[in-house]
C-alpha cells in the first residue's frame, strides 16, 4: 500500500514526466488529493514542472489556501484544482496544461474525440469552456474560486475539458492514469488533425469501445508506461 | 552463423531501436521465431520496449503459452504474434506497434502505399483490419487466438497491415529487415500525408519498382542501418 | 538590483536559450540597450547564438559602430538593433530571428494574430515588412541604417513584426520578457496554422484579452520560465 | 590554406553534421573532389554518415572505381558522384540524401522554389529527375554510369535537383556551402508546404534576390554555421 510519502514522490515524478513528454512547458501543474483528508490537496509552489522537487510540494485546503506556504510563491491558478476536487469527490488528481495539440480545438470549437484505443480514457467527447462567456475580457487565468467553480461545472462526470485560448484540464481517479490520459489526449489531438485532413469520414471509437477500454485500463497496464517514464526522467520506480 | 544467443541479443537491440526511433512508445512489442523450432517464438515479458533486457525475453508456443513465465507479467496481445507465425511459415519476426503516422490511415480507410524506394518493403498496398467487424465493441486489444487468427488472415502474403483505431503489424523473413520495414512504414505514412496535401496526383512506386527494391534489400544494405542503430542505442553490433 | 554585469550574463543566457528552443539556428541575434547609456547597446560579435560567450559581447553606439571591436567579425545586420533603439526609447531588448513558424506568414501576407494567452504579448496583430518594396532586389539582409530605419517605422508602437522571406523582429521593455515573446510568437504561428486548417472560424484573443494578459505578464511570471530555461542550458539563475 | 588532410577531416565532419541535422539518416552520402586531381574524388566506404571515421574515406576515379578499396564494402550509388564531377568541372562537393521534406515534391512534380533568404542557394527552381522515364522499373538506385550521367544532365548549371521517389542531389563550389545548401533545401521544402497550405499566393524570392544572396553567401557567413555545427557534433573547428 502506498504511503503519503510514496504519493508525494510520485507527484514529483509526474511533474518531470509531463515536462519530458512535452505536455507542459514552463507552465502547467499537477496536483493530488490528500489520500486521508478529502478536503486537502497537494500542489507544487510556483515552479516549472521540470524543476519541481519534493520540498516544493505544499498542502492546500479546497479554498486553495496553503496550510503552510513556507514563504514560497504560489501558482495563480490554484482554483482549477480546488474547484475540481470540491465538485467531484471521485477525483484524486488534477492536471492543467497547455499541450500544443489541444489549443486548435479550443479556439475553433471543433470537437476532439477519441480515435485510438490508447486515447479512450479522454472520454467520448471533450467539452470546451470559454472563460469569456461569463467573465468577459480577462487575462484568461483562472484566478478566483467562482471562475474555478464555473469551469468545474463543464467537467460534468467526464475526465477532460478544453479551455478556449488557454489549454485543458484532465482529472482522474488515480494519479498515474491521469498522467497517462493527459499524454494520450495530446496524441489524439495531433492524430485527429491529420486524419481529418486526410478524409472527412473518420471512424472514431464507438461508445462501447470507449467504455471497454476505460474499464480495462488497469494499474498494471499503466505501470508499463509509468516504469518507462520513471527511467526517462531518472526517478525511482515503485510498483 | 548467428547462434540463438546472438539472435536474442539482437531482439533486445530491436526493442531499443524501435523505441529510440519513435516506432513504439511505452507500448508495442517485437518477437522472433525460434530458429530451430518452428513452433516456438521469443518475446519479452510485459515491459516497455526501451526497458527490455535479455532476462525479460521468454519463450512461447504458437498458442502463446509461456514455456516458463519466470513469474513475470505477460503482454496481453501475444496472439498477434502466435497467430502470425502459425499462418505464415515464412515469417521469422513480428512487430506490433502504434507508430503515430499509421493511425490516420487506419481510421479513415485511406490507402497507404509506398512512394519512396526505402519504403518499398511495406508492400504494394497496406490492408486494414477492423476488429469491430467481427468482434463488435471490444477494448481493441487482440486478446484471444480467434482474434489473432482473424487478423492473420488479413495479412495474406504481405508484410504489413493496419489495425483500425489501434496500430499496425509488420512481419518479415528476418528480424533486421522487419525492423527496417517498420521504421520506413512510419516514414512513408508521414510523407504520403504531405504529398497528398500538396497534390492529388501522387506518383507512387510501380509494382515493378516495389518488387525490384524488395529483391535488392539485402542483409548488407540493412546492416548499414543496423550498425548505425546499434550505436545509437549503445548496443554491440554483430555483422 | 541587477548590475550591468548581471545583465550581460543574462544576455549570454538569452542567446543559449533561444538556440535551445529552436528560435534561432546558427543565425539570428539578441541585443540589450545599455542600462545607463541610452545611446549604446550590447550585442555579440558574429557567432552562432548557441556558442556566444561573455567575452563575445561588444558595445555599440546607435549608428551600430563598435566602441571596441576587439578584432572580431561583426554581425552584418546590426542596423536592425540600432534603428529599433533609436526609434523607440522604451525598447530595452531587440531579438532578430528566423524561427520557422513565422516564415509562411511573411511570404503570404496572411495575418498572424494571438490565439492563446501565453502568446498575447506578440500584440493584436503582427505587421509585415517587405524590404523589396523600397529597396528592390537585395540579398534581404538589413545592411544599412536607412534600411534599419525603414523597418523600425513598421514597428510602430508594437512589439513584433515579420520580415517577408527573411524572419522577424521582437522588441520589448525588458530582456526576459522579450525572449518569452519570441518563444511564444513561434508557438502561436504553428498553432494558428493548425487551427486555420481545422476551421475558418478561429476565435482569436479579443483586444481586451490581449491588453489584460500583457498587463499581468510580470517578472515573477516570466521568471518561472526563465529559471527553467537557465537550467536547460546549464546557466546560473538570478532572480 | 587548407591541406588535403584538413579537407578530409572536414568531410568526416560533414557526414556527422548532415546526420545530426536530419538531412541523412542511415543512408545518403557526401563526397569532395580531390583538390589537386580533377579526376579523383573522396567518399566514405559503405557506412551510415553518422558513423563515418577518417579511415573510412576512400579515393575514387570519375568512373567510380576505388583506387584502393582496403577490402571495404562500397556505396552502390557512387555514379551519382562520379557523373556529377565529370559533367561539371566547377563542382567540388556532391551530397546525395533523402531528407524527408523533399520527397513530396519529387513524387508530385510540384515545383520547389526558394522563399527565404537562407534558402536562396538552392537556385531559382529545383528540377526533378525520374529514373523510370529512361530506365523503366528499377530499384531506383543509381547503380551505373549511364544512369549517373542521365541525371547529371538534369543538373544543368544548377546546384540542386530532386529524384522522384528517392531523394535529392546537391552540388556546390566548396564543401561547407554545399552542406549549408542541403540543410536549407530541407527547410525550404518544409516551409513551402506550410506557406502553400496557408495561401495560394506565396511570394517566392525574385530572381534578382536569389542571385544577390548567392553572391553574398561568403565563407565567413557559412563559417558562422560551420563552427556551430562542428561543436554540435564535437568535431574540431578550423576557420
PDB file of C-alpha atoms in Angstrom, chain C residues 101-102 105 112 184-194, chain D residues 198:
ATOM      1  CA  UNK C 101       6.774  29.125 -37.949  1.00  0.00           C
ATOM      2  CA  UNK C 102       6.782  32.812 -38.828  1.00  0.00           C
ATOM      3  CA  UNK C 105       3.065  34.348 -42.757  1.00  0.00           C
ATOM      4  CA  UNK C 112      -0.536  36.356 -37.612  1.00  0.00           C
ATOM      5  CA  UNK C 184       5.586  32.247 -27.826  1.00  0.00           C
ATOM      6  CA  UNK C 185       5.409  34.065 -31.174  1.00  0.00           C
ATOM      7  CA  UNK C 186       6.775  30.903 -32.737  1.00  0.00           C
ATOM      8  CA  UNK C 187       4.261  28.747 -30.859  1.00  0.00           C
ATOM      9  CA  UNK C 188       1.367  30.969 -31.920  1.00  0.00           C
ATOM     10  CA  UNK C 189       2.499  30.794 -35.538  1.00  0.00           C
ATOM     11  CA  UNK C 190       2.453  26.998 -35.501  1.00  0.00           C
ATOM     12  CA  UNK C 191      -0.865  26.725 -33.670  1.00  0.00           C
ATOM     13  CA  UNK C 192      -2.605  29.260 -35.879  1.00  0.00           C
ATOM     14  CA  UNK C 193      -1.690  27.210 -38.973  1.00  0.00           C
ATOM     15  CA  UNK C 194      -3.245  24.148 -37.391  1.00  0.00           C
TER      16      UNK C 194
ATOM     17  CA  UNK D 198      -1.977  28.841 -45.924  1.00  0.00           C
TER      18      UNK D 198
END
